[in-house]
Coordinates of C-alpha atoms and ligand atoms in Angstrom, one line a residue:
M547 CA -75.3 154.7 -28.4
K548 CA -77.5 157.6 -29.4
V549 CA -77.0 161.2 -28.2
L550 CA -80.3 163.1 -28.0
A551 CA -81.0 166.8 -27.2
K552 CA -84.7 167.0 -27.5
S553 CA -87.0 165.8 -24.7
L554 CA -89.9 165.0 -27.0
L555 CA -87.8 162.6 -29.1
L556 CA -86.4 160.8 -26.0
Q557 CA -89.9 160.5 -24.6
K558 CA -91.1 158.9 -27.9
I559 CA -88.2 156.5 -27.9
A560 CA -88.7 155.6 -24.2
L561 CA -92.4 155.1 -24.7
K562 CA -91.6 152.6 -27.5
H563 CA -89.3 150.7 -25.1
L564 CA -91.9 150.7 -22.4
K565 CA -94.6 149.3 -24.8
N566 CA -92.0 146.7 -25.9
G567 CA -91.8 145.5 -22.3
D568 CA -88.2 146.7 -21.9
E569 CA -87.0 147.7 -18.4
I570 CA -85.6 151.3 -18.5
G571 CA -82.8 152.5 -16.2
L572 CA -82.1 156.2 -15.8
V573 CA -78.9 157.7 -14.4
P574 CA -79.3 161.5 -14.0
T575 CA -76.0 163.4 -13.9
M576 CA -74.6 166.8 -14.3
G577 CA -71.7 165.4 -16.3
A578 CA -67.9 165.5 -15.3
L579 CA -68.4 161.8 -14.9
H580 CA -66.2 159.9 -12.4
R581 CA -66.0 156.4 -11.0
G582 CA -69.0 157.1 -8.8
H583 CA -71.2 157.8 -11.9
V584 CA -69.8 154.8 -13.6
S585 CA -70.8 152.6 -10.7
L586 CA -74.4 153.8 -11.2
I587 CA -74.3 153.3 -14.9
D588 CA -72.9 149.8 -14.5
K589 CA -75.7 148.9 -12.1
S590 CA -78.3 150.2 -14.5
V591 CA -76.8 148.5 -17.6
K592 CA -76.6 145.2 -15.6
N593 CA -80.2 145.3 -14.3
N594 CA -82.2 146.9 -17.2
D595 CA -82.7 146.3 -20.9
V596 CA -82.1 150.0 -21.7
T597 CA -80.0 152.6 -19.9
I598 CA -80.5 156.4 -20.3
V599 CA -77.8 158.7 -18.9
S600 CA -78.7 162.4 -18.7
I601 CA -76.0 165.1 -18.7
F602 CA -77.2 168.6 -17.8
V603 CA -75.7 171.2 -15.5
N604 CA -79.0 172.3 -14.0
P605 CA -79.0 176.1 -13.4
T606 CA -82.1 175.9 -11.2
Q607 CA -80.2 174.0 -8.5
F608 CA -77.4 176.5 -8.1
S609 CA -78.1 179.4 -5.7
P610 CA -77.0 182.9 -6.6
G611 CA -73.2 183.2 -6.1
E612 CA -72.6 179.4 -6.4
D613 CA -70.4 177.7 -9.0
F614 CA -72.7 177.2 -11.9
L615 CA -70.3 178.8 -14.4
Q616 CA -67.2 177.1 -13.0
Y617 CA -68.8 173.7 -12.7
P618 CA -66.6 171.2 -14.6
R619 CA -67.9 170.4 -18.1
S620 CA -66.3 167.6 -20.1
L621 CA -69.0 166.4 -22.6
E622 CA -66.6 164.7 -25.1
K623 CA -65.0 162.6 -22.3
D624 CA -68.4 161.9 -20.7
L625 CA -69.7 160.5 -24.0
F626 CA -66.7 158.3 -24.3
V627 CA -67.3 157.0 -20.7
C628 CA -70.9 156.3 -21.5
K629 CA -70.1 154.5 -24.7
K630 CA -67.5 152.4 -23.0
S631 CA -70.1 151.5 -20.3
H632 CA -72.7 150.4 -22.9
V633 CA -75.2 153.2 -22.3
D634 CA -78.0 153.1 -24.9
Y635 CA -79.1 156.8 -24.8
V636 CA -77.4 160.0 -23.6
F637 CA -79.7 162.9 -23.1
V638 CA -77.9 166.2 -23.4
P639 CA -80.5 169.0 -23.5
N640 CA -79.6 172.7 -23.5
V641 CA -80.9 175.0 -20.8
N642 CA -83.8 176.3 -23.0
E643 CA -85.0 172.7 -23.7
M644 CA -85.3 172.0 -19.9
F645 CA -86.1 175.5 -18.5
S646 CA -87.5 177.9 -21.1
A647 CA -87.8 181.5 -20.1
N648 CA -91.5 180.8 -19.6
H649 CA -91.0 177.9 -17.2
K650 CA -93.4 178.3 -14.2
T651 CA -93.7 174.9 -12.6
F652 CA -91.5 173.7 -9.7
V653 CA -91.5 170.7 -7.4
E654 CA -90.9 171.3 -3.7
V655 CA -90.5 168.7 -1.0
K656 CA -91.5 170.8 2.0
E657 CA -89.4 170.7 5.2
L658 CA -86.9 168.1 3.9
Q659 CA -85.7 170.7 1.4
D660 CA -85.1 173.3 4.1
I661 CA -82.8 171.5 6.6
L662 CA -79.1 170.5 6.4
C663 CA -77.7 171.6 3.0
G664 CA -81.0 173.4 2.3
K665 CA -80.2 175.9 5.0
F666 CA -77.0 176.9 3.1
R667 CA -78.2 176.4 -0.5
T668 CA -81.5 178.3 -0.9
G669 CA -83.6 176.7 -3.7
H670 CA -81.2 173.9 -4.4
F671 CA -83.4 171.0 -3.7
R672 CA -86.4 172.6 -5.5
G673 CA -84.2 172.8 -8.6
V674 CA -83.0 169.2 -8.1
A675 CA -86.6 167.8 -7.5
T676 CA -88.0 169.7 -10.5
M677 CA -85.2 168.5 -12.8
V678 CA -85.5 164.9 -11.7
A679 CA -89.4 165.0 -11.9
K680 CA -89.0 166.2 -15.5
L681 CA -86.5 163.4 -16.3
F682 CA -88.8 160.8 -14.8
N683 CA -91.6 162.0 -17.1
I684 CA -89.3 162.2 -20.1
S685 CA -87.7 158.8 -19.6
F686 CA -90.5 156.6 -18.3
A687 CA -87.8 154.9 -16.3
D688 CA -88.5 151.9 -14.2
K689 CA -85.5 152.6 -12.0
A690 CA -83.3 155.6 -11.4
Y691 CA -79.9 155.4 -9.8
F692 CA -78.6 157.9 -7.2
G693 CA -75.4 157.9 -5.1
M694 CA -75.7 157.8 -1.3
K695 CA -73.0 160.6 -1.1
D696 CA -75.9 163.0 -1.7
F697 CA -77.9 161.5 1.1
Q698 CA -80.3 164.4 1.5
Q699 CA -80.9 164.5 -2.2
L700 CA -81.6 160.8 -2.2
K701 CA -84.2 161.1 0.7
I702 CA -85.9 164.1 -0.9
L703 CA -86.2 162.2 -4.3
E704 CA -87.6 159.1 -2.5
K705 CA -90.2 161.3 -0.9
M706 CA -91.0 163.1 -4.1
A707 CA -91.4 159.8 -6.0
K708 CA -93.8 158.5 -3.3
D709 CA -95.8 161.6 -2.9
L710 CA -96.3 162.2 -6.6
N711 CA -96.9 158.6 -7.5
F712 CA -94.0 158.3 -10.0
R713 CA -93.6 154.8 -11.5
T714 CA -89.9 155.1 -11.2
K715 CA -88.2 153.2 -8.4
I716 CA -85.3 155.0 -6.7
I717 CA -82.2 152.8 -6.3
A718 CA -79.7 154.0 -3.7
C719 CA -76.1 153.1 -4.5
P720 CA -73.1 153.2 -2.2
T721 CA -70.7 156.1 -2.2
V722 CA -67.6 155.5 -4.2
R723 CA -64.4 156.8 -2.5
E724 CA -60.8 157.5 -3.2
K725 CA -58.4 155.1 -1.5
D726 CA -57.9 157.5 1.4
G727 CA -61.7 157.8 2.0
L728 CA -62.6 161.0 0.2
A729 CA -66.0 160.6 -1.4
L730 CA -65.8 161.1 -5.2
S731 CA -67.4 164.3 -6.4
S732 CA -67.0 166.4 -9.5
R733 CA -66.3 169.3 -7.2
N734 CA -63.1 167.5 -5.9
A735 CA -61.4 169.0 -9.0
Y736 CA -61.5 172.4 -7.3
L737 CA -59.3 171.2 -4.4
S738 CA -55.7 172.4 -4.3
F739 CA -52.9 169.8 -3.8
E740 CA -52.8 170.6 0.0
E741 CA -56.6 170.7 0.4
R742 CA -56.8 167.3 -1.4
D743 CA -54.4 165.9 1.2
L744 CA -56.4 167.3 4.1
S745 CA -59.7 166.3 2.7
A746 CA -59.0 162.6 3.5
C747 CA -59.4 163.4 7.2
I748 CA -63.1 164.2 6.8
N749 CA -64.3 160.7 6.2
K750 CA -61.9 159.3 8.8
I751 CA -63.4 161.7 11.4
L752 CA -66.9 160.7 10.4
K753 CA -66.1 157.0 10.6
Q754 CA -64.5 157.3 14.0
A755 CA -67.6 159.2 15.3
A756 CA -69.9 156.5 13.8
S757 CA -67.9 153.7 15.5
E758 CA -68.6 155.2 18.9
F759 CA -72.4 155.6 18.3
K760 CA -73.3 152.3 20.1
N761 CA -71.5 153.2 23.4
K762 CA -71.3 156.9 23.7
D763 CA -73.6 159.8 24.1
L764 CA -74.4 161.4 20.7
N765 CA -73.8 165.0 21.7
S766 CA -70.3 164.2 23.0
I767 CA -69.5 162.2 19.8
L768 CA -70.6 165.2 17.6
K769 CA -68.7 167.7 19.7
A770 CA -65.5 165.5 19.5
A771 CA -65.9 165.3 15.7
E772 CA -66.4 169.1 15.5
V773 CA -63.2 169.7 17.5
K774 CA -61.2 167.4 15.2
L775 CA -62.7 169.0 12.0
Q776 CA -61.9 172.5 13.3
K777 CA -58.2 171.6 13.6
I778 CA -58.0 171.2 9.8
P779 CA -56.6 174.4 8.3
N780 CA -58.9 176.4 6.1
L781 CA -61.9 174.2 6.9
K782 CA -65.2 175.6 8.0
I783 CA -68.0 173.4 9.2
E784 CA -71.5 174.2 7.8
Y785 CA -73.1 171.4 9.8
I786 CA -72.5 168.0 11.3
Q787 CA -75.6 166.3 12.5
A788 CA -77.2 162.9 13.1
V789 CA -80.5 162.2 11.4
N790 CA -82.9 159.3 11.0
S791 CA -81.6 157.5 7.9
K792 CA -85.1 156.6 6.7
D793 CA -86.5 160.1 6.4
L794 CA -84.0 162.7 7.7
S795 CA -86.2 163.3 10.8
S796 CA -84.6 164.2 14.2
I797 CA -83.4 161.3 16.2
N798 CA -83.6 160.5 19.9
K799 CA -81.5 158.3 22.1
N800 CA -83.5 155.2 21.2
S801 CA -83.3 155.8 17.4
E802 CA -81.8 152.7 15.7
F803 CA -81.2 153.7 12.1
C804 CA -79.1 156.9 11.9
C805 CA -77.0 158.7 9.4
L806 CA -74.2 161.1 10.4
V807 CA -74.2 163.8 7.8
L808 CA -71.9 166.8 7.3
A809 CA -71.1 169.6 5.0
V810 CA -67.8 171.6 5.2
R811 CA -66.0 174.2 3.1
L812 CA -62.4 173.4 2.6
G813 CA -60.9 176.6 1.1
K814 CA -63.5 177.5 -1.6
T815 CA -64.7 173.9 -2.1
R816 CA -67.9 172.7 -0.5
L817 CA -67.7 169.0 0.4
I818 CA -70.4 166.7 1.8
D819 CA -70.2 163.2 3.2
N820 CA -72.1 160.9 5.5
V821 CA -71.9 157.5 7.2
L822 CA -74.7 155.2 8.3
M823 CA -74.7 154.2 11.9
R824 CA -76.8 151.7 13.9
K825 CA -77.4 151.1 17.6
Ligands
PAF886 O1 -76.7 164.6 -8.3 C1 -76.7 165.3 -9.3 O2 -75.8 165.3 -10.1 C2 -77.9 166.3 -9.6 O3 -78.4 166.9 -8.5 C3 -79.0 165.6 -10.4 C4 -79.7 164.5 -9.6 C5 -78.5 165.1 -11.7 C6 -80.1 166.6 -10.8 O4 -79.7 167.7 -11.6

């Protein structure tokens, strides 16, 4: 396994693999790797000749006042995880390598970036889309692997890849959960013991709501879920909403493919989750 910090070098290596006819898989991460990331890496290793994992806590996707400085960083452990998972290249650039002081170019996916989490995290998806576009250009990846936990991110990146004609195919991978249902996230490390216990209710409430989708009116399902969530101590709902699972558009009573998405704050920790539902 090679650890690289320079984009030009990775680009040269990736181009060689491309010319060789190798299939390249990319797993973009911000590090603090957990079983969710490992499931993406395993898929990439299994289905490609070469796997590149990027580790970069991207400052451009944190809004002012967010947890950029506190975000967990565990490079040594992450490299160990990558090595054990048979990753070929780990790309670990520094901030100046990715976003020099003179960086002027950003990718925006209009409308999709402004709804749901985008309402609460100004500039977040612009930072994500720009970072991922750069990684696609650096890695020449055939496939890039993203978890469905970040559902809005996934849909925005699918749209970006289509609109900008990237050769990279986006592969959506199922959310990996704790035994009690909590979706794995590097930010779960912020939860206190009590909050961690309470957090298990979030997915249970979502699943219950989704199970009623076929037979009940959507507004009453959402209202009931909201009431249950509000009973959790120290929990604040940012949003709970049903959207079209293909493109995040609004749904109506005839919509077939939906996703129930939510974001909450439990104490100081922001948690997101979603479940797919079908009529
Ligand atoms: O999902 C993440 O960890 C990040 O948003 C990503 C895709 C690596 C871009 O920085």
